[in-house]
GROMACS .gro file of C-alpha atoms in nm:
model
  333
    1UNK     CA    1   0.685  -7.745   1.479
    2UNK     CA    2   0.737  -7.359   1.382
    3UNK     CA    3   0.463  -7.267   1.631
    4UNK     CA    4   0.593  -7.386   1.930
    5UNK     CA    5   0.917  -7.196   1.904
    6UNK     CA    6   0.954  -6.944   2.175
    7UNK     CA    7   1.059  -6.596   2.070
    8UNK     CA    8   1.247  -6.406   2.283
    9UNK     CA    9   1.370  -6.120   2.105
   10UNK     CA   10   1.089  -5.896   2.247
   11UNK     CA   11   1.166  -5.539   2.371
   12UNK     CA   12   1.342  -5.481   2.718
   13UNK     CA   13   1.110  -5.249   2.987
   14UNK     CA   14   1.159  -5.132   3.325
   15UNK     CA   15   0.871  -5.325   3.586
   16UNK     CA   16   0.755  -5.129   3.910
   17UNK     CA   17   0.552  -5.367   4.107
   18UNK     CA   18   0.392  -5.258   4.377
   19UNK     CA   19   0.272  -5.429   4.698
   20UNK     CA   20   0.119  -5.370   5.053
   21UNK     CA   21   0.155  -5.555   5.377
   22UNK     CA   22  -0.056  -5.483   5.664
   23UNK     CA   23   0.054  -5.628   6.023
   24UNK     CA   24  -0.035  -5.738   6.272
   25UNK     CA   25  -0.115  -5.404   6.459
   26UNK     CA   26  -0.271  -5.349   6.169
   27UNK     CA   27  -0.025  -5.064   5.993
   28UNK     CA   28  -0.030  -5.058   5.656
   29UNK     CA   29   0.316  -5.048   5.471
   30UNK     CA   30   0.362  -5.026   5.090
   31UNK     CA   31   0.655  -5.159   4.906
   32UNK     CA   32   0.790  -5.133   4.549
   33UNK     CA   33   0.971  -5.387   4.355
   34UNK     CA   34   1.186  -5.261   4.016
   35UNK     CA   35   1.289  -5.533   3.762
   36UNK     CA   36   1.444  -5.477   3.433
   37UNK     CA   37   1.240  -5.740   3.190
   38UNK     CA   38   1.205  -5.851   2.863
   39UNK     CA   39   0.849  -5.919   2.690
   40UNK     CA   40   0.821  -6.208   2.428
   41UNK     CA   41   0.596  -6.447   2.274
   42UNK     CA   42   0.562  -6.785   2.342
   43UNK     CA   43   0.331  -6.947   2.107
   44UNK     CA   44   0.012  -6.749   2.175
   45UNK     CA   45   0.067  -6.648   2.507
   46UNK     CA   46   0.318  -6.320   2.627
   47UNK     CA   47   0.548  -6.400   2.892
   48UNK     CA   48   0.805  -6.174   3.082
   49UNK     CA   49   1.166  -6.268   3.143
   50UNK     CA   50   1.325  -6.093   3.449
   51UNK     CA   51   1.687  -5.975   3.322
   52UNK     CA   52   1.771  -5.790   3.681
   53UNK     CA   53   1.627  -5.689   4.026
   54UNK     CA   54   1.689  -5.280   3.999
   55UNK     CA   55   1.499  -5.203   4.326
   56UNK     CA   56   1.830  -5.152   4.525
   57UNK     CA   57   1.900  -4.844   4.218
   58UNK     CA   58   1.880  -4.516   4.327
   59UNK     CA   59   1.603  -4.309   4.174
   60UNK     CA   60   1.754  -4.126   3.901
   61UNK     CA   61   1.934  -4.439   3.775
   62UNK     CA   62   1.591  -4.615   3.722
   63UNK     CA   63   1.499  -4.296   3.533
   64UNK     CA   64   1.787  -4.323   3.313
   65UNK     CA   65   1.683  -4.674   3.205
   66UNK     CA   66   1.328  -4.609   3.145
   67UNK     CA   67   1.440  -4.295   2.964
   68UNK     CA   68   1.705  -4.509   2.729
   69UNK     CA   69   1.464  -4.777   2.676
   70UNK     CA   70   1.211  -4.553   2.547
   71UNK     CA   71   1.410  -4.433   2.274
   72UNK     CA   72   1.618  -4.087   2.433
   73UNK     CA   73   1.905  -4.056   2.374
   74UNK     CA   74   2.130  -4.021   2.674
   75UNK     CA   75   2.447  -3.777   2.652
   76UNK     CA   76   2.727  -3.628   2.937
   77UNK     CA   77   2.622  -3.268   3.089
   78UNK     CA   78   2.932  -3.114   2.946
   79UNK     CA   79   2.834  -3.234   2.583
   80UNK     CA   80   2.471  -3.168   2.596
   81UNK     CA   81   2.499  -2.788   2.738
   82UNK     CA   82   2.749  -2.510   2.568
   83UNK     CA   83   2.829  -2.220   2.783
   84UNK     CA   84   2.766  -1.911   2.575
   85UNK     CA   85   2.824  -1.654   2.901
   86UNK     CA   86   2.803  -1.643   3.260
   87UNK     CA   87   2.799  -1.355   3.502
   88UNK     CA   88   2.935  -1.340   3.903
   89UNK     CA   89   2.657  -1.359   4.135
   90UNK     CA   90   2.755  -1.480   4.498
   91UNK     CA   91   2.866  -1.114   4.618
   92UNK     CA   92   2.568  -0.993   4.428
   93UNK     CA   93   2.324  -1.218   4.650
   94UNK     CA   94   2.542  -1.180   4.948
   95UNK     CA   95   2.493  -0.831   4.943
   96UNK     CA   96   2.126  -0.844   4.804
   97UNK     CA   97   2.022  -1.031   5.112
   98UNK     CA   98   2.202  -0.813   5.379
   99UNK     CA   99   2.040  -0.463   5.231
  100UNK     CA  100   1.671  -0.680   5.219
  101UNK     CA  101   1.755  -0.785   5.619
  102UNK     CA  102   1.825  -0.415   5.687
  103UNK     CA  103   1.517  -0.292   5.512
  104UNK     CA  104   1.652  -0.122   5.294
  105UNK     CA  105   1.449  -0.105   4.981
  106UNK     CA  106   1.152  -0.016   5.180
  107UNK     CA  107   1.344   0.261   5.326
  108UNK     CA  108   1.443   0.449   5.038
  109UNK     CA  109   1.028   0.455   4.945
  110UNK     CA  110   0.784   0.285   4.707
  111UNK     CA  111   0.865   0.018   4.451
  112UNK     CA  112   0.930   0.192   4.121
  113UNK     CA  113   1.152   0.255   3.876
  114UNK     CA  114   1.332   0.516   4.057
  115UNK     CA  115   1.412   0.348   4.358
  116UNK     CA  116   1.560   0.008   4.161
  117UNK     CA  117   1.812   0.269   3.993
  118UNK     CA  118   1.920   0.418   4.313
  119UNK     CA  119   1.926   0.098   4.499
  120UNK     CA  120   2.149  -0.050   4.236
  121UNK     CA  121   2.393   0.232   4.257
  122UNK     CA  122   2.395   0.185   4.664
  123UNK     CA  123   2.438  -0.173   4.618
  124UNK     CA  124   2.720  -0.116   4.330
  125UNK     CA  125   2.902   0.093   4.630
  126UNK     CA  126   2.944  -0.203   4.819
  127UNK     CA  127   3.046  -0.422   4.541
  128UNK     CA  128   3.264  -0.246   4.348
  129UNK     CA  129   3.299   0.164   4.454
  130UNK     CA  130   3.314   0.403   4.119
  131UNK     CA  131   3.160   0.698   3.927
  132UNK     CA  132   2.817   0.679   3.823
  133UNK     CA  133   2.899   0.625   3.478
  134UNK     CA  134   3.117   0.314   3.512
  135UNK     CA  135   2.837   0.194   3.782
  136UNK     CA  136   2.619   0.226   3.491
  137UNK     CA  137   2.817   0.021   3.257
  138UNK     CA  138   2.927  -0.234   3.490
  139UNK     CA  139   2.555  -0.325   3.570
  140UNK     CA  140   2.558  -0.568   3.268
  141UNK     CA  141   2.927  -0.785   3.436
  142UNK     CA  142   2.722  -0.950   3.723
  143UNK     CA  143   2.327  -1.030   3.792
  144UNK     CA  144   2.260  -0.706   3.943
  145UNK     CA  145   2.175  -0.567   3.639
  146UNK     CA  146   1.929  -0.829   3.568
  147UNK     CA  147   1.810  -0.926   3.919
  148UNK     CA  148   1.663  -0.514   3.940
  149UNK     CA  149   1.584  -0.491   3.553
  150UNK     CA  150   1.794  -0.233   3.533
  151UNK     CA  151   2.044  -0.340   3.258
  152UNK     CA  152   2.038  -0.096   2.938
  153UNK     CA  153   1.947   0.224   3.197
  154UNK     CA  154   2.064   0.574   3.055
  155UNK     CA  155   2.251   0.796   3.240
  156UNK     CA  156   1.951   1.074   3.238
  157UNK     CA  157   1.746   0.807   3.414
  158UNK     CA  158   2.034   0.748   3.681
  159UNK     CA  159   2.069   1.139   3.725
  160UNK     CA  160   1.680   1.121   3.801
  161UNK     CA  161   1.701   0.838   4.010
  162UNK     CA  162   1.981   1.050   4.229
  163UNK     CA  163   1.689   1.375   4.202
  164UNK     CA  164   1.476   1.152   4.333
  165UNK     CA  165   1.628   1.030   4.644
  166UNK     CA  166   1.751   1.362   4.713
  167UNK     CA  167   1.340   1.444   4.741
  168UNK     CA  168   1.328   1.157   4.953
  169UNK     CA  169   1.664   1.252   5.216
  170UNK     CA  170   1.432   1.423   5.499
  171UNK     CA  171   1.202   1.147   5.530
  172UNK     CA  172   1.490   0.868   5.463
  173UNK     CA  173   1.702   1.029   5.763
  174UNK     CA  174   1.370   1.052   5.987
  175UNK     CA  175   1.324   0.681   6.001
  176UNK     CA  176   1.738   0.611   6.094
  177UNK     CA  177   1.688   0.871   6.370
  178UNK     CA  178   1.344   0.724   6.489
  179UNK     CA  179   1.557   0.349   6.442
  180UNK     CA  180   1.941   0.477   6.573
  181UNK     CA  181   1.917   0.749   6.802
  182UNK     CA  182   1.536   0.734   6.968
  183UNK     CA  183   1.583   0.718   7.340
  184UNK     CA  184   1.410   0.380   7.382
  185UNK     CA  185   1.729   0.206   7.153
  186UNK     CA  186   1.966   0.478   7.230
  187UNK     CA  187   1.952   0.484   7.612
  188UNK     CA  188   2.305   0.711   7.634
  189UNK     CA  189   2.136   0.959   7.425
  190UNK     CA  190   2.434   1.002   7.216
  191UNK     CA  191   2.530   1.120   6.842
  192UNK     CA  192   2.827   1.144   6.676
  193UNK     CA  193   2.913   1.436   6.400
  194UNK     CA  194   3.239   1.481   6.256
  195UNK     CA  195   3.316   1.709   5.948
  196UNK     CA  196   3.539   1.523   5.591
  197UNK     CA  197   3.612   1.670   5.252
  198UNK     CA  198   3.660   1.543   4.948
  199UNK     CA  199   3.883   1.712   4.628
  200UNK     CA  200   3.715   1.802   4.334
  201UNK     CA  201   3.827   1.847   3.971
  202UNK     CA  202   3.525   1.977   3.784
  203UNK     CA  203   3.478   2.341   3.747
  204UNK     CA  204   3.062   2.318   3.726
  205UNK     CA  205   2.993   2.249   4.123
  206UNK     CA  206   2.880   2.552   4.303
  207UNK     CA  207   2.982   2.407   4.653
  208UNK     CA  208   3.379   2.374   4.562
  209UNK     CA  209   3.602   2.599   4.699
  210UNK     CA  210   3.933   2.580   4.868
  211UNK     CA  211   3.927   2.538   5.209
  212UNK     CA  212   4.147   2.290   5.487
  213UNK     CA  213   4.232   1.958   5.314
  214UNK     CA  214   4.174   1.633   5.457
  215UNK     CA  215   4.331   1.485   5.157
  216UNK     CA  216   4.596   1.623   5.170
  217UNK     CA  217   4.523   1.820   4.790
  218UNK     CA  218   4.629   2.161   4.887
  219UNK     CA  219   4.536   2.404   4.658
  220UNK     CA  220   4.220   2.205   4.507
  221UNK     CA  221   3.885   2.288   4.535
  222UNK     CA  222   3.698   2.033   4.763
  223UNK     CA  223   3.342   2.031   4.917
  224UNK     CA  224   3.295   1.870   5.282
  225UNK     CA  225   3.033   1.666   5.431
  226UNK     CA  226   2.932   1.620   5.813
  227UNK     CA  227   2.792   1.266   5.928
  228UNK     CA  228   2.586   1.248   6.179
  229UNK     CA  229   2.620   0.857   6.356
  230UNK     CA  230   2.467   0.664   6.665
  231UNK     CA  231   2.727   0.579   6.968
  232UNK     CA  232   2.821   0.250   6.698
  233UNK     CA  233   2.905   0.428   6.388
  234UNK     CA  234   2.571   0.384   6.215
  235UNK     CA  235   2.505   0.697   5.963
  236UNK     CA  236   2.222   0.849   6.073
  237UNK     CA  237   2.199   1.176   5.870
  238UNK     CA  238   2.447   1.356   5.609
  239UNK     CA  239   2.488   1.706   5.540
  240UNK     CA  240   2.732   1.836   5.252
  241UNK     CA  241   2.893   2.183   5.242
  242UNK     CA  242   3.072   2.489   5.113
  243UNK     CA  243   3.476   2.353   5.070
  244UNK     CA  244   3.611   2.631   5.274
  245UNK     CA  245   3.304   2.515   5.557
  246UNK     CA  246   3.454   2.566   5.953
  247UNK     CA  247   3.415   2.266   6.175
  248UNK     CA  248   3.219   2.463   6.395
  249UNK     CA  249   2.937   2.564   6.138
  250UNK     CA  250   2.898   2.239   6.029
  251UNK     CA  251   2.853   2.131   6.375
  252UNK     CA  252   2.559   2.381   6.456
  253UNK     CA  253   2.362   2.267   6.090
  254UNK     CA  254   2.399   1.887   6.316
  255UNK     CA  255   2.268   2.046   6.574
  256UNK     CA  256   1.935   2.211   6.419
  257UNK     CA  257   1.908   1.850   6.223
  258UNK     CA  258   1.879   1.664   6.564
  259UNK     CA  259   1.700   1.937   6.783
  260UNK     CA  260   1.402   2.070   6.492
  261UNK     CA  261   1.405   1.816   6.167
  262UNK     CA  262   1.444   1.508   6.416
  263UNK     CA  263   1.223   1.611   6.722
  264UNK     CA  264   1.490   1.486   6.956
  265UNK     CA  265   1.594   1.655   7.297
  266UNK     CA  266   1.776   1.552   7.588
  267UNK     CA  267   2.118   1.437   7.364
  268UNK     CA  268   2.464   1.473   7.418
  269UNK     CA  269   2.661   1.570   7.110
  270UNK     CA  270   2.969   1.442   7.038
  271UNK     CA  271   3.279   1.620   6.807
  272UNK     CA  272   3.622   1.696   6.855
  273UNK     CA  273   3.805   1.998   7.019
  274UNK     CA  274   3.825   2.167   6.634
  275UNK     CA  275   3.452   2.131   6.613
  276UNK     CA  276   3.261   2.215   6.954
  277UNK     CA  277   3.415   2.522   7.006
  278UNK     CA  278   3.376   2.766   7.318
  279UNK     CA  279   3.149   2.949   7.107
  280UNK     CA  280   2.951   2.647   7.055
  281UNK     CA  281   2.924   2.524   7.404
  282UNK     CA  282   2.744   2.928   7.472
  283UNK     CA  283   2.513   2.818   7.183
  284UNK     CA  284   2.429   2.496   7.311
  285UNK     CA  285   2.342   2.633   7.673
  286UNK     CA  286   2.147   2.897   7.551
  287UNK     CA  287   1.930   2.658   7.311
  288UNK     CA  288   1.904   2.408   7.599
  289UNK     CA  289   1.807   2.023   7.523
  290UNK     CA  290   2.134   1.951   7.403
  291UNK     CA  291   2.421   1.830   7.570
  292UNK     CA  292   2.787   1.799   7.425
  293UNK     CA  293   3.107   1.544   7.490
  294UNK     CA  294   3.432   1.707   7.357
  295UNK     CA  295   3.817   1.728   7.470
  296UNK     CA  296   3.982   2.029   7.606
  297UNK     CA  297   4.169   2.219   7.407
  298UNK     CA  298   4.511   2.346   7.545
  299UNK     CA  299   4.527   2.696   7.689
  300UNK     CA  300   4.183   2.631   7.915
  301UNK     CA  301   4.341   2.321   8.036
  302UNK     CA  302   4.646   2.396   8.085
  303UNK     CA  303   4.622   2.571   8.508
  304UNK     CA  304   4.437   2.240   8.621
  305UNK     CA  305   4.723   2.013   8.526
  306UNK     CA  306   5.033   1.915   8.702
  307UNK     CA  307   5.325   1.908   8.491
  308UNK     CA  308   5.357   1.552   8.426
  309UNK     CA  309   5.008   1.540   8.291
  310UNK     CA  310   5.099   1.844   8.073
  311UNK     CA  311   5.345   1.648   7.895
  312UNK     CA  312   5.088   1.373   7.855
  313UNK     CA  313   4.837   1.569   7.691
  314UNK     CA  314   5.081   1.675   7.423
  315UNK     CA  315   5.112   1.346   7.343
  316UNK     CA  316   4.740   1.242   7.335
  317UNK     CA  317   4.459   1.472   7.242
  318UNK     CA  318   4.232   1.280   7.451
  319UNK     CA  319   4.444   1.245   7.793
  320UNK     CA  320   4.288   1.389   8.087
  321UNK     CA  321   4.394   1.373   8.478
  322UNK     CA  322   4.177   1.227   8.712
  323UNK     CA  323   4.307   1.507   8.938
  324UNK     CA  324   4.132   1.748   8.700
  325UNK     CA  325   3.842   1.973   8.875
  326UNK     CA  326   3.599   1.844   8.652
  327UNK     CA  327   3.296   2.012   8.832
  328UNK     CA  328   3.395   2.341   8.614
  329UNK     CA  329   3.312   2.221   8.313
  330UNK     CA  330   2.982   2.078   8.302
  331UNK     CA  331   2.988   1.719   8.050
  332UNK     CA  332   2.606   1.804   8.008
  333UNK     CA  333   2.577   2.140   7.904
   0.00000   0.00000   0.00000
């Protein structure tokens, strides 16, 4: 009597069936079935109880039973993973994927180790502006560091990274000129210059010296800088001076970098009354190829405007009257 008892105390598994159906156009569909069953033996013969239809189950949950069934052991996320650190990334892809769009690691030159280091520390300007040295340090706080392998750099190599690109500045600001101010995307044929200055509080640069302030540090040392833009604002070229640099000097070194280093005639420079001086304006006839866009500085236009206008034009540096002979002063050069 014994051995006709049914057992069914066998193990529990997960079933996929699978099945086709062809119709009567003669596509061909294939279904699956998923049943959770349980194997036992009855007498000599092994039969399958179905314990529940799981086809309706998403994927993963079907996944989860097979996996329990075989033995794993299932825990929560938050129990099965410990944190042990974590570092800010979306601004670090955000601006990762700008600076790729724009080209610009091809533009600063061949992959190598020298150009990771000095794109880091353009990228770090964008993310968080400081000096070198806490650039350095703060590659390890976000994936930067990682993402460019250059976590654990020395400050020697980020001083030769710096060498390098300096090397590199020429042929850098050739290819923004060729993309920014080349006549076929730059129909106007116009560039921008203007002159800043920064203060300095080291005593080893050979460029500081005291000159006007822009900062308003009087009696620091500063050096200054001229940028050189496209009619949008887009920096083209950079230039970086003597402290106690005039506008107008700075404005011819623009000047020779547009007309010989770029190759470019036939453009109108543009700078404020400070910078393209009457002086200037002889220079810029004489070399010829060059045009320039400036205001008028008081005393010259002083006889061509009414009163009214006059009072305007102390009130605006770049009021003009429409009444204003403008056929004396060429806008071309």
């Amino acid at each position: 009597m014994m051995q006709h008892m049914v057992r069914r105390s066998g193990a529990m598994h997960v079933a996929r069936i699978k099945s086709s159906h062809v119709d009567k156009a003669g596509r061909r569909r294939d279904y699956q079935s998923v049943y959770l069953r349980r194997s036992f033996r009855d007498g000599g013969t092994v039969k399958h109880q179905q314990l529940a239809n799981l086809s309706a189950l998403p994927e993963a949950a079907i996944s989860a039973i097979e996996a329990v069934l075989s033995g794993a052991t299932m825990v929560a996320a938050g129990d099965a993973v410990r944190i042990e650190s974590s570092l800010p990334h979306g601004h670090v892809a955000a601006v990762h994927t700008m600076a790729r769009t724009l080209g610009l690691p091809a533009l600063l030159g061949p992959p190598c180790r020298a150009r990771d280091l000095a794109y880091g520390l353009i990228v770090s300007r964008v993310l968080r502006p400081g000096s070198k040295l806490s650039t350095l340090t703060g590659w390890a706080d976000t994936t930067l560091g990682a993402d460019l392998g250059i976590t654990g750099a020395s400050s020697d190599e980020v001083y030769a990274a710096m060498d390098w690109l300096h090397q590199r500045q020429d042929h850098i600001e050739k290819q923004l000129a060729a993309r920014h101010l080349d006549h076929e995307v730059n129909p106007s044929r116009i560039a921008m210059f203007d002159l800043s200055s920064s203060w300095v509080t080291g005593r080893c640069c050979e460029l500081a010296a005291r000159g006007y302030s822009r900062d308003g540090k009087k009696g620091c040392p500063q050096i200054e800088y001229g940028l050189l833009t496209d009619p949008a604002g887009r920096p083209v070229a950079i230039r970086v001076f003597a402290g106690n640099t005039a506008d107008p000097t700075a404005f011819r070194a623009a000047v020779t970098t547009v007309k010989d280093r770029f190759g470019l005639t036939n453009m109108v420079m543009v700078g404020d009354r400070g910078m393209i001086t009457s002086a200037r304006i002889t220079a810029l006839k004489d070399l010829g190829g060059i045009g320039w866009l400036t205001a008028l500085r008081a005393p010259p236009s002083r006889p061509w405007l009414p009163m009214t206008d006059r009072c305007r034009c102390r009130c605006s540096m770049t009021t003009t009257s429409p009444r204003s002979p403008t056929p004396t002063i060429p806008a071309n050069g």
